[in-house]
PDB file of C-alpha atoms in Angstrom:
ATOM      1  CA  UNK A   1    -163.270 172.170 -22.875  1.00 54.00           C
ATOM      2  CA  UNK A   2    -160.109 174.295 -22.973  1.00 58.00           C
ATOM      3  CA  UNK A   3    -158.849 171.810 -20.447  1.00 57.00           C
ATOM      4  CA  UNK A   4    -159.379 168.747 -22.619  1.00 54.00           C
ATOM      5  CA  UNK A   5    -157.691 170.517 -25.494  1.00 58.00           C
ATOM      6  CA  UNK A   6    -154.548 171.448 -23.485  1.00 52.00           C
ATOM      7  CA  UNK A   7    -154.389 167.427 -21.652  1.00 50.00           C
ATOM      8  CA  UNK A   8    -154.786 166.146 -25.353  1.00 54.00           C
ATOM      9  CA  UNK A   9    -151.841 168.366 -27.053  1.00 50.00           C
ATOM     10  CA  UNK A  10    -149.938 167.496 -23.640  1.00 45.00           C
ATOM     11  CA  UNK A  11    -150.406 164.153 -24.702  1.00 48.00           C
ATOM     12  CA  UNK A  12    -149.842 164.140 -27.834  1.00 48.00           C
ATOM     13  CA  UNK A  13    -146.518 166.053 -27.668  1.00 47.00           C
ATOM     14  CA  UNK A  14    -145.749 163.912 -24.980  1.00 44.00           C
ATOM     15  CA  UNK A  15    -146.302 160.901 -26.784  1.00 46.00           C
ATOM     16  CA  UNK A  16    -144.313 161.935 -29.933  1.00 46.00           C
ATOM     17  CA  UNK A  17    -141.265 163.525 -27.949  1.00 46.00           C
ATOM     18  CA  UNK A  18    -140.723 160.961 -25.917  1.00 50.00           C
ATOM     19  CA  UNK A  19    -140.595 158.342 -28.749  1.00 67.00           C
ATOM     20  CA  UNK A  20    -137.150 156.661 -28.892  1.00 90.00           C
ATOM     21  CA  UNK A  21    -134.455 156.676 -31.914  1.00 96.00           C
ATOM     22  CA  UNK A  22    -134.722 153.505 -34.072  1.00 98.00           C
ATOM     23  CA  UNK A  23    -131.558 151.780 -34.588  1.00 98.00           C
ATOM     24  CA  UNK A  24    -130.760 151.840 -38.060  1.00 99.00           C
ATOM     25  CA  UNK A  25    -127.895 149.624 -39.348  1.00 98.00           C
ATOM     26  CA  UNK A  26    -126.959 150.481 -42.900  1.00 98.00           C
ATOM     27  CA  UNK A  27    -125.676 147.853 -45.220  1.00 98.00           C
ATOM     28  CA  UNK A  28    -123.931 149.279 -48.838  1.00 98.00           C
ATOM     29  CA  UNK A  29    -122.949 146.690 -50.570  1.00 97.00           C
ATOM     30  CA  UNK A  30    -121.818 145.639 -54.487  1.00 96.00           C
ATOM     31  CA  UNK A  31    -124.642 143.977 -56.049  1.00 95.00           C
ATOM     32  CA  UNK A  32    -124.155 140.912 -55.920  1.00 94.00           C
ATOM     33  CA  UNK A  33    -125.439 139.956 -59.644  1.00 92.00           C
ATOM     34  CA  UNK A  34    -123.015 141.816 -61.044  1.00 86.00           C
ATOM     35  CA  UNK A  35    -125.006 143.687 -63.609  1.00 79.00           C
ATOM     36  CA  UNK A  36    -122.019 146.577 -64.873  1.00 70.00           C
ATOM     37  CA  UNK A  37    -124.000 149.423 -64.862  1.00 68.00           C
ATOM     38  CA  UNK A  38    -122.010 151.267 -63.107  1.00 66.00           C
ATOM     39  CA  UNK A  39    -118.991 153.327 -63.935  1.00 64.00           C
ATOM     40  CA  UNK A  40    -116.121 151.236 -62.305  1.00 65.00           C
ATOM     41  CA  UNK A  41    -116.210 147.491 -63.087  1.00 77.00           C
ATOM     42  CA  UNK A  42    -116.133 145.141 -59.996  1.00 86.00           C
ATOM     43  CA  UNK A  43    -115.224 141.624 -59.917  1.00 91.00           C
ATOM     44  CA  UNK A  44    -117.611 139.019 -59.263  1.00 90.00           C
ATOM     45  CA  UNK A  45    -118.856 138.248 -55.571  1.00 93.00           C
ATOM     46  CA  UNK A  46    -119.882 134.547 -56.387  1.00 92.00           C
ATOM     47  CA  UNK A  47    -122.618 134.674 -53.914  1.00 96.00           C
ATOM     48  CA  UNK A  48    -123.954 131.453 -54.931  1.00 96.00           C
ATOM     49  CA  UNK A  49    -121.046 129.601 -53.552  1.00 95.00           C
ATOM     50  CA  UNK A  50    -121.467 127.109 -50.118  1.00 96.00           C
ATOM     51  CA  UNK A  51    -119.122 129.924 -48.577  1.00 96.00           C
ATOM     52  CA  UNK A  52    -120.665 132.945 -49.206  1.00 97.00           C
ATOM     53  CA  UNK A  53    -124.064 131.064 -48.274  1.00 98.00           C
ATOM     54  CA  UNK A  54    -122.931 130.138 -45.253  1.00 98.00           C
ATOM     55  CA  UNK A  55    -122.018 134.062 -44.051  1.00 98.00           C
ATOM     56  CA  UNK A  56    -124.920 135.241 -45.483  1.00 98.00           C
ATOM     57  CA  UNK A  57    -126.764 132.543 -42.344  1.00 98.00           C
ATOM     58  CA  UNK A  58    -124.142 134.100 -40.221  1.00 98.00           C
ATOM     59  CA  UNK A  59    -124.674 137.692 -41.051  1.00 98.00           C
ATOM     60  CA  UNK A  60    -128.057 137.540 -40.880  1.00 98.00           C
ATOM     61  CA  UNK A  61    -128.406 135.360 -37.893  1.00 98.00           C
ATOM     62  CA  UNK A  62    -126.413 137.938 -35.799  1.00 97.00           C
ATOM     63  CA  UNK A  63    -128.378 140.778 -36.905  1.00 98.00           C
ATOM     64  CA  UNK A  64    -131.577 139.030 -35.730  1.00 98.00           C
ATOM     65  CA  UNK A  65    -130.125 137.711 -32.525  1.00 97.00           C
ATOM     66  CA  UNK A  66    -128.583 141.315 -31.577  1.00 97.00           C
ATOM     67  CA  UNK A  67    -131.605 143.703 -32.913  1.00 97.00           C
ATOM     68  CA  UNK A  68    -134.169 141.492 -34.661  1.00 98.00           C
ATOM     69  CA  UNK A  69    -135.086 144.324 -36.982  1.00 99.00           C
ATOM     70  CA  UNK A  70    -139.101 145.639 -37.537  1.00 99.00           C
ATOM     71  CA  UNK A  71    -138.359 146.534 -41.196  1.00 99.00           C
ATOM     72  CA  UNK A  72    -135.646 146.153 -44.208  1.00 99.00           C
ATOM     73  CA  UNK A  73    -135.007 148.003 -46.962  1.00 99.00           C
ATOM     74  CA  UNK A  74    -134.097 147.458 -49.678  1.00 99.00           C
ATOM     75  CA  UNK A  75    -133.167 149.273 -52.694  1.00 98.00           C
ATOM     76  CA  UNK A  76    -135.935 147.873 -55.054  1.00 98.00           C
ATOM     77  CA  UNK A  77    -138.425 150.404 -57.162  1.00 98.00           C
ATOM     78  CA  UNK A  78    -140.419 152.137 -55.243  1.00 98.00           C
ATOM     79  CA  UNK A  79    -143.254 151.895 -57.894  1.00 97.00           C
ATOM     80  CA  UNK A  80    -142.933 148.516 -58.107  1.00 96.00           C
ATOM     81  CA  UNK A  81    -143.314 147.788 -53.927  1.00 97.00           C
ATOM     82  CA  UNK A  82    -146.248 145.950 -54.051  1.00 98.00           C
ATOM     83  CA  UNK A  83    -144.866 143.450 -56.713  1.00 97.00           C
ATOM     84  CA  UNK A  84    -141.919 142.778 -54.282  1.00 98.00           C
ATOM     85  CA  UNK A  85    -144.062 142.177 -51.251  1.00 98.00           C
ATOM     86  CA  UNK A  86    -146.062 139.329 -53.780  1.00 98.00           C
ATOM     87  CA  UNK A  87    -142.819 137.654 -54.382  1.00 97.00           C
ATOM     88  CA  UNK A  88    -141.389 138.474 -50.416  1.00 98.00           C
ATOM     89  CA  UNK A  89    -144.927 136.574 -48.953  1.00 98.00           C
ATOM     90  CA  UNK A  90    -143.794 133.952 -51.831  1.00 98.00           C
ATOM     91  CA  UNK A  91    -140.451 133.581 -50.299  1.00 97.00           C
ATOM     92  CA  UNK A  92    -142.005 133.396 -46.440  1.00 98.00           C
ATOM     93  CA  UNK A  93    -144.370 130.824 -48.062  1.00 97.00           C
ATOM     94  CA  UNK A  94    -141.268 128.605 -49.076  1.00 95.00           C
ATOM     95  CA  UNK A  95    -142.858 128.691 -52.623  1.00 94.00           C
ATOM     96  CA  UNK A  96    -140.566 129.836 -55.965  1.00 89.00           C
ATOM     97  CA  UNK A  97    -141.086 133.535 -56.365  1.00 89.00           C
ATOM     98  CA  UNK A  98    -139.404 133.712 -60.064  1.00 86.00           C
ATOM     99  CA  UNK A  99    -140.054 131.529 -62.762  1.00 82.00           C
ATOM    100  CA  UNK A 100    -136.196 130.900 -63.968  1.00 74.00           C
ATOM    101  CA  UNK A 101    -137.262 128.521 -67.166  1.00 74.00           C
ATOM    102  CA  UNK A 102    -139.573 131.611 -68.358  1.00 75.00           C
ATOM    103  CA  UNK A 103    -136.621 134.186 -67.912  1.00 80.00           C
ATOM    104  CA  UNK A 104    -135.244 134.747 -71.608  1.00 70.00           C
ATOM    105  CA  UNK A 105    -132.178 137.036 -70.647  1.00 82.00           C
ATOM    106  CA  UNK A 106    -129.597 136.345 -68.398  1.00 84.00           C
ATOM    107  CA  UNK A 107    -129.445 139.277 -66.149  1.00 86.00           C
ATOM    108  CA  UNK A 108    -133.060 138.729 -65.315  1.00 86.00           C
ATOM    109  CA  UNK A 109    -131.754 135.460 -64.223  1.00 88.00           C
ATOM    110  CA  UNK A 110    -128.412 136.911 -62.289  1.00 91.00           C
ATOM    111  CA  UNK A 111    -130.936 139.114 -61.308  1.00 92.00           C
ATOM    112  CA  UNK A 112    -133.682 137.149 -59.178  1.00 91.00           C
ATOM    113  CA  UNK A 113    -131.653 134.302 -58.237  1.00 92.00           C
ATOM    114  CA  UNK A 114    -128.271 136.572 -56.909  1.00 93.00           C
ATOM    115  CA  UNK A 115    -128.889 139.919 -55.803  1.00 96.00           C
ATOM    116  CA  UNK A 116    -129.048 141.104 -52.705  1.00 98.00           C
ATOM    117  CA  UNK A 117    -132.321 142.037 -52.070  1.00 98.00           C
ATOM    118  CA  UNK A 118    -133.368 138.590 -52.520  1.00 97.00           C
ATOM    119  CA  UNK A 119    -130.134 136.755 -50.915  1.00 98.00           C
ATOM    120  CA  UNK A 120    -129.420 139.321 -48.113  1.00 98.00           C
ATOM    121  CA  UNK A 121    -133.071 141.210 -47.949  1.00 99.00           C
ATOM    122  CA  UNK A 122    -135.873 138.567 -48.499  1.00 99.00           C
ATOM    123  CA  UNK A 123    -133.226 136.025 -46.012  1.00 99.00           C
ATOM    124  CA  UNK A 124    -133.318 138.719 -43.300  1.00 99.00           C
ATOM    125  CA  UNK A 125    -136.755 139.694 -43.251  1.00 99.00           C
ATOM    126  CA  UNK A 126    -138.332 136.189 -43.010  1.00 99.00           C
ATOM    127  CA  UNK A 127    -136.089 135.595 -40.419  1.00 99.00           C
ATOM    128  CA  UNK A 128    -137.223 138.644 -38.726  1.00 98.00           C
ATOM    129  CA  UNK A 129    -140.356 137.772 -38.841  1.00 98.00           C
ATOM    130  CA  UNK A 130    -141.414 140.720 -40.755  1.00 99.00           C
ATOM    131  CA  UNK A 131    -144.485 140.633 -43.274  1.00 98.00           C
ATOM    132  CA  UNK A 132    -143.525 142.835 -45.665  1.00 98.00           C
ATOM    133  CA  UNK A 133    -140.048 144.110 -47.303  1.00 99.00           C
ATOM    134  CA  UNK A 134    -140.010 147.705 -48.366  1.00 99.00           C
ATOM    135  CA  UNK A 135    -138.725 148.885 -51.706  1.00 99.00           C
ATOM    136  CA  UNK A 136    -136.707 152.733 -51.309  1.00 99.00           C
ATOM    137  CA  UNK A 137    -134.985 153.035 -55.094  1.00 98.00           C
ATOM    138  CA  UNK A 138    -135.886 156.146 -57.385  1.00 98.00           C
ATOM    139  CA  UNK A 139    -134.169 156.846 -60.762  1.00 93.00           C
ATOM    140  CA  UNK A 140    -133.634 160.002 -62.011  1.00 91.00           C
ATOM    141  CA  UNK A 141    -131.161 160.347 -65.088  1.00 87.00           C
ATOM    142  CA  UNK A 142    -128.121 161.155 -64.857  1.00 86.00           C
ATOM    143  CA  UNK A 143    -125.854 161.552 -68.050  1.00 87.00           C
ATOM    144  CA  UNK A 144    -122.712 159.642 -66.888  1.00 83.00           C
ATOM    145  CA  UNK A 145    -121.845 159.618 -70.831  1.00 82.00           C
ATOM    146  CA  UNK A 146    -121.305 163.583 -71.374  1.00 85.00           C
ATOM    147  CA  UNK A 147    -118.740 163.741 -68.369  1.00 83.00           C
ATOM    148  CA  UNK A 148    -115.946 163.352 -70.105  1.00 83.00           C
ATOM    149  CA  UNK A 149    -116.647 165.622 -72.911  1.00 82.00           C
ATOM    150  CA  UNK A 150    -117.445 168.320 -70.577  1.00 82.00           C
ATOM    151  CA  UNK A 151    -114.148 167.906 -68.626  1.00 82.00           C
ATOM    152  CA  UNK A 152    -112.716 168.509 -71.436  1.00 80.00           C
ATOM    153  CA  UNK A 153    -114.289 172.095 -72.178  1.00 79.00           C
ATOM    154  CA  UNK A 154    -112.825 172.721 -68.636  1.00 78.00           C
ATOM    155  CA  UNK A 155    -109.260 173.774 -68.702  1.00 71.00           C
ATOM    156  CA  UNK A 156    -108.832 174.066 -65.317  1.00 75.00           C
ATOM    157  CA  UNK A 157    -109.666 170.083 -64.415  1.00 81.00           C
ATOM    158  CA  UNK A 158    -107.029 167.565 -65.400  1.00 81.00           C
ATOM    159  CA  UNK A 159    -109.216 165.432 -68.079  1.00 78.00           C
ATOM    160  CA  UNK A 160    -108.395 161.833 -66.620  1.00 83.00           C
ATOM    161  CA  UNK A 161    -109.301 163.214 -62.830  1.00 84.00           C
ATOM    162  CA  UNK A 162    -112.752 161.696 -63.031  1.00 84.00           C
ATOM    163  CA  UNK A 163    -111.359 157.965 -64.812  1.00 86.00           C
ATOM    164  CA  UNK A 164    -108.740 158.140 -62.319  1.00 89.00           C
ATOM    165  CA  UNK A 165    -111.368 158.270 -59.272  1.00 89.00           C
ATOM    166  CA  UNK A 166    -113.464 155.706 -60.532  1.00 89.00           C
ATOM    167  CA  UNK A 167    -110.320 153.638 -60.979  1.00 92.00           C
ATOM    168  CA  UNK A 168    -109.359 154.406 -57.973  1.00 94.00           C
ATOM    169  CA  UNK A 169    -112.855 153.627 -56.064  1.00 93.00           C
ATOM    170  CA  UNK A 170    -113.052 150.273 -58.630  1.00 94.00           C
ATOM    171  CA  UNK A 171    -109.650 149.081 -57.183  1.00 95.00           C
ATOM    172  CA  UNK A 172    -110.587 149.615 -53.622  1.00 96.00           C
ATOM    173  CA  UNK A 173    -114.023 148.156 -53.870  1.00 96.00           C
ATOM    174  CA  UNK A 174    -112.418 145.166 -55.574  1.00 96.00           C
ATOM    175  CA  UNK A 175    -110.132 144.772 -52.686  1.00 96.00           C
ATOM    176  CA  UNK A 176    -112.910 144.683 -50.585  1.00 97.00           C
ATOM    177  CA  UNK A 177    -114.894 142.045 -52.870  1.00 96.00           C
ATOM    178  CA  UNK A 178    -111.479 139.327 -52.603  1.00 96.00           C
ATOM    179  CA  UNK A 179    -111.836 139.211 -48.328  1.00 96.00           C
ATOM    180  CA  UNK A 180    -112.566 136.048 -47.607  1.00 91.00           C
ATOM    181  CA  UNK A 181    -115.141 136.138 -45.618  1.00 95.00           C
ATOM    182  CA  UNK A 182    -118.263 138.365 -46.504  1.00 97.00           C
ATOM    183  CA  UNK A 183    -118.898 140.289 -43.191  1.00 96.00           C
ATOM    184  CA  UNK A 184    -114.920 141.439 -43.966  1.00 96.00           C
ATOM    185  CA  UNK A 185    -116.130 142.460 -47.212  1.00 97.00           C
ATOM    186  CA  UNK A 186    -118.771 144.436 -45.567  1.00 97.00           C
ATOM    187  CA  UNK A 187    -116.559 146.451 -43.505  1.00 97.00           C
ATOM    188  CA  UNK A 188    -114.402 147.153 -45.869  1.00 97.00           C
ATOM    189  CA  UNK A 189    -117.469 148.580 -48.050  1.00 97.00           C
ATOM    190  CA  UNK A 190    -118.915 150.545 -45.310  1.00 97.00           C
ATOM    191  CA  UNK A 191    -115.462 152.014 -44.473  1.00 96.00           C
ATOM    192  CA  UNK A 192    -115.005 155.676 -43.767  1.00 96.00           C
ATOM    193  CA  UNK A 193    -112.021 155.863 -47.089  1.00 96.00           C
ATOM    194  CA  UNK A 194    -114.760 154.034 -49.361  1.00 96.00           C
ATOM    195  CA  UNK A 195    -117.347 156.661 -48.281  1.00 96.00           C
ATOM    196  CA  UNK A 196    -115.283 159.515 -48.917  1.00 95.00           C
ATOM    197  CA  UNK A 197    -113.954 157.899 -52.272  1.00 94.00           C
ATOM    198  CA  UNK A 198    -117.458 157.682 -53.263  1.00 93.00           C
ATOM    199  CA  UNK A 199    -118.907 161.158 -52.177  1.00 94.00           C
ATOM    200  CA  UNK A 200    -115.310 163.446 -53.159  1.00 92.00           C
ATOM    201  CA  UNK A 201    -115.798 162.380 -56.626  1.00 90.00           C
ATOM    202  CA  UNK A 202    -119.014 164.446 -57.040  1.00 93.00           C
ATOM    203  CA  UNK A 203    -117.838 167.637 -54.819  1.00 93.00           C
ATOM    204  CA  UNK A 204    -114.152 167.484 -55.826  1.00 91.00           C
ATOM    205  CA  UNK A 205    -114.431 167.365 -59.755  1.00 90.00           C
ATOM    206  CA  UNK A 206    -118.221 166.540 -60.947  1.00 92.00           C
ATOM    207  CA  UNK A 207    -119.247 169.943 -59.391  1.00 93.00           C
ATOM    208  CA  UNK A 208    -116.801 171.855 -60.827  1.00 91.00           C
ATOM    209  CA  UNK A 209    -118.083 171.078 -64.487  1.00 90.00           C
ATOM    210  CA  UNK A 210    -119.743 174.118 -65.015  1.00 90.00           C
ATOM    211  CA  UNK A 211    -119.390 177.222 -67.385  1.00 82.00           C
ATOM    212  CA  UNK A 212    -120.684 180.893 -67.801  1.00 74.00           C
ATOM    213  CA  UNK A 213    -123.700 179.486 -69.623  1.00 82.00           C
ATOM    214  CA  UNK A 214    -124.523 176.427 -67.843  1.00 87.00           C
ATOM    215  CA  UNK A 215    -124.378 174.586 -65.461  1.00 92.00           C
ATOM    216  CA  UNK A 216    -123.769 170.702 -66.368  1.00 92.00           C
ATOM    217  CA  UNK A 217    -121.978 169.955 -63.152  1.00 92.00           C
ATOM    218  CA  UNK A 218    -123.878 171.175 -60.197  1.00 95.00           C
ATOM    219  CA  UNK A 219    -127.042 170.229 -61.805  1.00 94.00           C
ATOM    220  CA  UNK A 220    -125.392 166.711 -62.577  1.00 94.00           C
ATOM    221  CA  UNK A 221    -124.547 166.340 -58.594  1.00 96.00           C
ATOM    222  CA  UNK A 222    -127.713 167.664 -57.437  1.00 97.00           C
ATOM    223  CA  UNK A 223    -129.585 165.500 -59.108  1.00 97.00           C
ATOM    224  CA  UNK A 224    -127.604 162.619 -56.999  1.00 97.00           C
ATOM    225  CA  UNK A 225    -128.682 164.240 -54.024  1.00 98.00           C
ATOM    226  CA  UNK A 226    -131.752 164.437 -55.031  1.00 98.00           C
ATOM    227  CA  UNK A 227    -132.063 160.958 -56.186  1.00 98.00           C
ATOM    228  CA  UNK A 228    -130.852 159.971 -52.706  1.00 98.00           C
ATOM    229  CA  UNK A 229    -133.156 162.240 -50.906  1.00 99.00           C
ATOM    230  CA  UNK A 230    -136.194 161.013 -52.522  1.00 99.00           C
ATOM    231  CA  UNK A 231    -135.007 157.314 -51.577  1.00 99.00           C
ATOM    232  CA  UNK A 232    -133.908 158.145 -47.811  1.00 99.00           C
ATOM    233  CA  UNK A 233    -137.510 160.068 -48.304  1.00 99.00           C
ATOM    234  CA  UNK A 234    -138.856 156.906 -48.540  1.00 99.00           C
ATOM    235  CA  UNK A 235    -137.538 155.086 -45.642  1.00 99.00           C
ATOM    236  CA  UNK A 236    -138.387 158.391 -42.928  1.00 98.00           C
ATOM    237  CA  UNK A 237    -141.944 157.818 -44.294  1.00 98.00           C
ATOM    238  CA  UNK A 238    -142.495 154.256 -43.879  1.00 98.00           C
ATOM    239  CA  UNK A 239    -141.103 153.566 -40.677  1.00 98.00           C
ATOM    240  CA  UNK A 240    -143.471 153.507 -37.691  1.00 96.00           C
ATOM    241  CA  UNK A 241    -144.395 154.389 -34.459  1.00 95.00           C
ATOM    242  CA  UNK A 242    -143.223 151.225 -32.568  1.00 96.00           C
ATOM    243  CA  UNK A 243    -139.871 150.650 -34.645  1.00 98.00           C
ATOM    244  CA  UNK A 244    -137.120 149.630 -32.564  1.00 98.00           C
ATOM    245  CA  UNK A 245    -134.534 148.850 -35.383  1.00 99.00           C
ATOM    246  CA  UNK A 246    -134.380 148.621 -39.083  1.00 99.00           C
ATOM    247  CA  UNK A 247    -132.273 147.465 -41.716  1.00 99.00           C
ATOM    248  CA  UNK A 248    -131.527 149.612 -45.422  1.00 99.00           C
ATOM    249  CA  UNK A 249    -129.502 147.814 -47.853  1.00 99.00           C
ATOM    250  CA  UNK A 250    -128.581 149.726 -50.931  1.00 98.00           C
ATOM    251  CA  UNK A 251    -125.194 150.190 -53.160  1.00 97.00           C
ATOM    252  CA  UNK A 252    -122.418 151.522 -51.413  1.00 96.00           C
ATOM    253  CA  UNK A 253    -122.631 155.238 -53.155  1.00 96.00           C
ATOM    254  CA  UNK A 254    -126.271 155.227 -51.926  1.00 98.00           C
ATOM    255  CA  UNK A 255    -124.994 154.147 -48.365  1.00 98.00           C
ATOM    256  CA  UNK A 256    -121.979 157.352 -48.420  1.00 97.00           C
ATOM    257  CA  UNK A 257    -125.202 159.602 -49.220  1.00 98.00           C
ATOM    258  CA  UNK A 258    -127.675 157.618 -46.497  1.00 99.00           C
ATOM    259  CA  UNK A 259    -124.639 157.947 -44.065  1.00 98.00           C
ATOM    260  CA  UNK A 260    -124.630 161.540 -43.608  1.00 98.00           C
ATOM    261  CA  UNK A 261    -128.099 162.070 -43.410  1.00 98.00           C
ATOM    262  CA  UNK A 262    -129.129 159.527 -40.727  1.00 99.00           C
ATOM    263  CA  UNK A 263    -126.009 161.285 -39.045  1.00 98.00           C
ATOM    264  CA  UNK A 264    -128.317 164.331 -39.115  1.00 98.00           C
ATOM    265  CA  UNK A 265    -131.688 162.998 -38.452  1.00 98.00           C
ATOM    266  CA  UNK A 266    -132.800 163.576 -34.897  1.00 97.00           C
ATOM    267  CA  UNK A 267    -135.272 160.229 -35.289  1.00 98.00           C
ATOM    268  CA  UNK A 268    -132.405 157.805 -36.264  1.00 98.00           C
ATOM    269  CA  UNK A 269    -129.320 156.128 -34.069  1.00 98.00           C
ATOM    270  CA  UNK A 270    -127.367 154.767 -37.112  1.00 98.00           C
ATOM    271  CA  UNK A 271    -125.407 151.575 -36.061  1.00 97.00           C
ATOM    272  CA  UNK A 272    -121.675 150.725 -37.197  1.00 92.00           C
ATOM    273  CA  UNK A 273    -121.908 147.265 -39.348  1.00 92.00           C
ATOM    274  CA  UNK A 274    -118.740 146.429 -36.968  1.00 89.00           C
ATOM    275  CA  UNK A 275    -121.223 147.248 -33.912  1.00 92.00           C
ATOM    276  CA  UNK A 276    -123.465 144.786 -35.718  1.00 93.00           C
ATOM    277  CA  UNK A 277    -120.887 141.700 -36.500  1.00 88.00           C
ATOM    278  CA  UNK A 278    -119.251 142.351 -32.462  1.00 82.00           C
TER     279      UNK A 278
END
C-alpha cells in the first residue's frame, strides 16, 4: 500500500513539475471605443476604418500562425463571463451578437460594435479555434476625483505633479495612437517608457498622499494593485493543464501591472508583442 502511495505522489509531482510555461503574449491597448473614462483624454483610433481592419487580419493572423493561442482574455466583467461566451458562440456562429437598432445610447453602440474585445478578442479567438473567450475585469472604486484636493493638503508635492503625468502619459499614448499602422501602435503601447509612465505615477506621487491621520494615498494605490491582482487572479485560475499559449488583452495601465507579475510567475513565459509581429 505504502508503495502505491509513494508511485502515485511520484507521479503526481512528476506530472505537475514537469508541466511546461505557457506562452503568454500580453496586448495593452487604448480602447478602441473611446469611452473617456479615464483621466488623460486620447484621440480616436478609428478602428472601423478599411485600414485599421485590415491590421487587425494581419495582427491576428500572425498570432495564430506563430502560437495559435488555447485561450484569450479579455478584460470584460468577470461576473458577467457567461453573457460574453453567449454573444462569443454568437460571433463563431456568424450570427449578430448585439442588437444595434435596440441600443438607445451611443456608447453602448461605440461599445459593441468598436472595442477591442469584440474587434481584437472575439476576431482572435474564432480564429483560434477556441470555444470560449474569458472575461478577467474587476472594479473596485477608486476616487480619482479627491486627488487633487488632497495634493493640495500636501505641501511637500508640487500640486500640478499628478495633471502633469497624466498629460504627460496622454501625449505619449496619443503619439502612439497617430502610427500608421496598428501593430506600430502596439509597440509603442507596450513600450518599456509607457509602462513606467503608467506605473511611476502611482509610486512617485499617488503614494505619497498621505497624512498623520490617514492614509488616502497608499490605500488609493493599493487598491490598484489589488484591482489588478484580483484580475491577473483570474487568468492563473482559468488556464489549464494542456495550455501552450494564451493571449490577455486589457488597457495599457492594466498591462504595466500584468507585466511585472507574469515577470514573476514561475508558470508563465511572457512574450514581447515585437517577438509576436517578427
Amino acid at each position: 500500500m505504502r508503495n502505491t502511495i509513494a508511485f502515485i505522489l511520484v507521479l503526481f509531482f512528476t506530472t505537475v513539475f514537469s508541466q511546461e510555461k505557457i506562452n503568454v503574449i500580453l496586448i495593452g491597448t487604448v480602447h478602441f471605443n473611446n469611452p473617456g473614462f479615464d483621466r488623460g483624454k486620447v484621440i480616436d483610433i478609428d478602428i472601423l476604418n478599411s485600414s485599421k481592419q485590415e491590421d487587425l487580419e494581419k495582427i491576428t493572423n500572425k498570432i495564430v500562425q506563430k502560437y495559435n493561442p488555447d485561450k484569450v482574455f479579455v478584460e470584460s466583467s468577470y461576473e458577467n463571463r457567461e453573457n460574453l461566451n453567449k454573444q462569443y458562440l454568437l460571433y463563431v456562429d456568424n450570427k449578430p451578437f448585439y442588437n444595434l437598432d435596440s441600443i438607445q445610447k451611443n456608447f453602448f453602440k461605440r461599445y459593441y460594435s468598436e472595442n477591442e474585445i469584440f474587434q481584437l478578442g472575439f476576431r482572435l479567438a474564432k480564429k483560434s479555434k477556441n470555444n470560449a473567450i474569458y472575461s478577467i475585469d474587476y472594479n473596485l472604486e477608486q476616487r480619482y476625483d479627491l486627488i487633487e484636493s488632497e495634493t493640495n493638503k500636501n505641501t511637500l508635492i508640487d500640486p500640478t505633479s499628478f495633471s502633469n503625468r497624466i498629460k504627460t502619459l496622454s501625449d505619449f499614448t496619443n503619439n502612439c495612437v497617430a502610427k500608421n499602422s496598428l501593430s506600430d501602435v502596439f509597440v509603442c503601447i507596450n513600450s518599456k517608457e509607457q509602462r513606467e509612465l503608467n506605473k511611476g505615477a502611482y509610486i512617485s506621487i499617488l503614494n505619497r498622499l498621505n497624512n498623520d491621520d490617514t492614509f488616502f494615498g497608499s490605500d488609493f494605490v493599493a487598491s490598484w494593485y489589488k484591482r489588478n491582482l484580483i484580475m491577473y487572479s483570474y487568468v492563473q485560475n482559468q488556464v489549464s493543464i494542456g495550455d501552450k499559449n494564451i493571449v490577455i488583452i486589457v488597457g495599457a495601465g492594466h498591462a504595466a501591472m500584468f507585466y511585472d507579475f507574469i515577470k514573476n510567475d514561475s508558470n508563465f513565459n511572457l512574450i514581447d508583442f515585437n517577438e509576436v509581429m517578427e
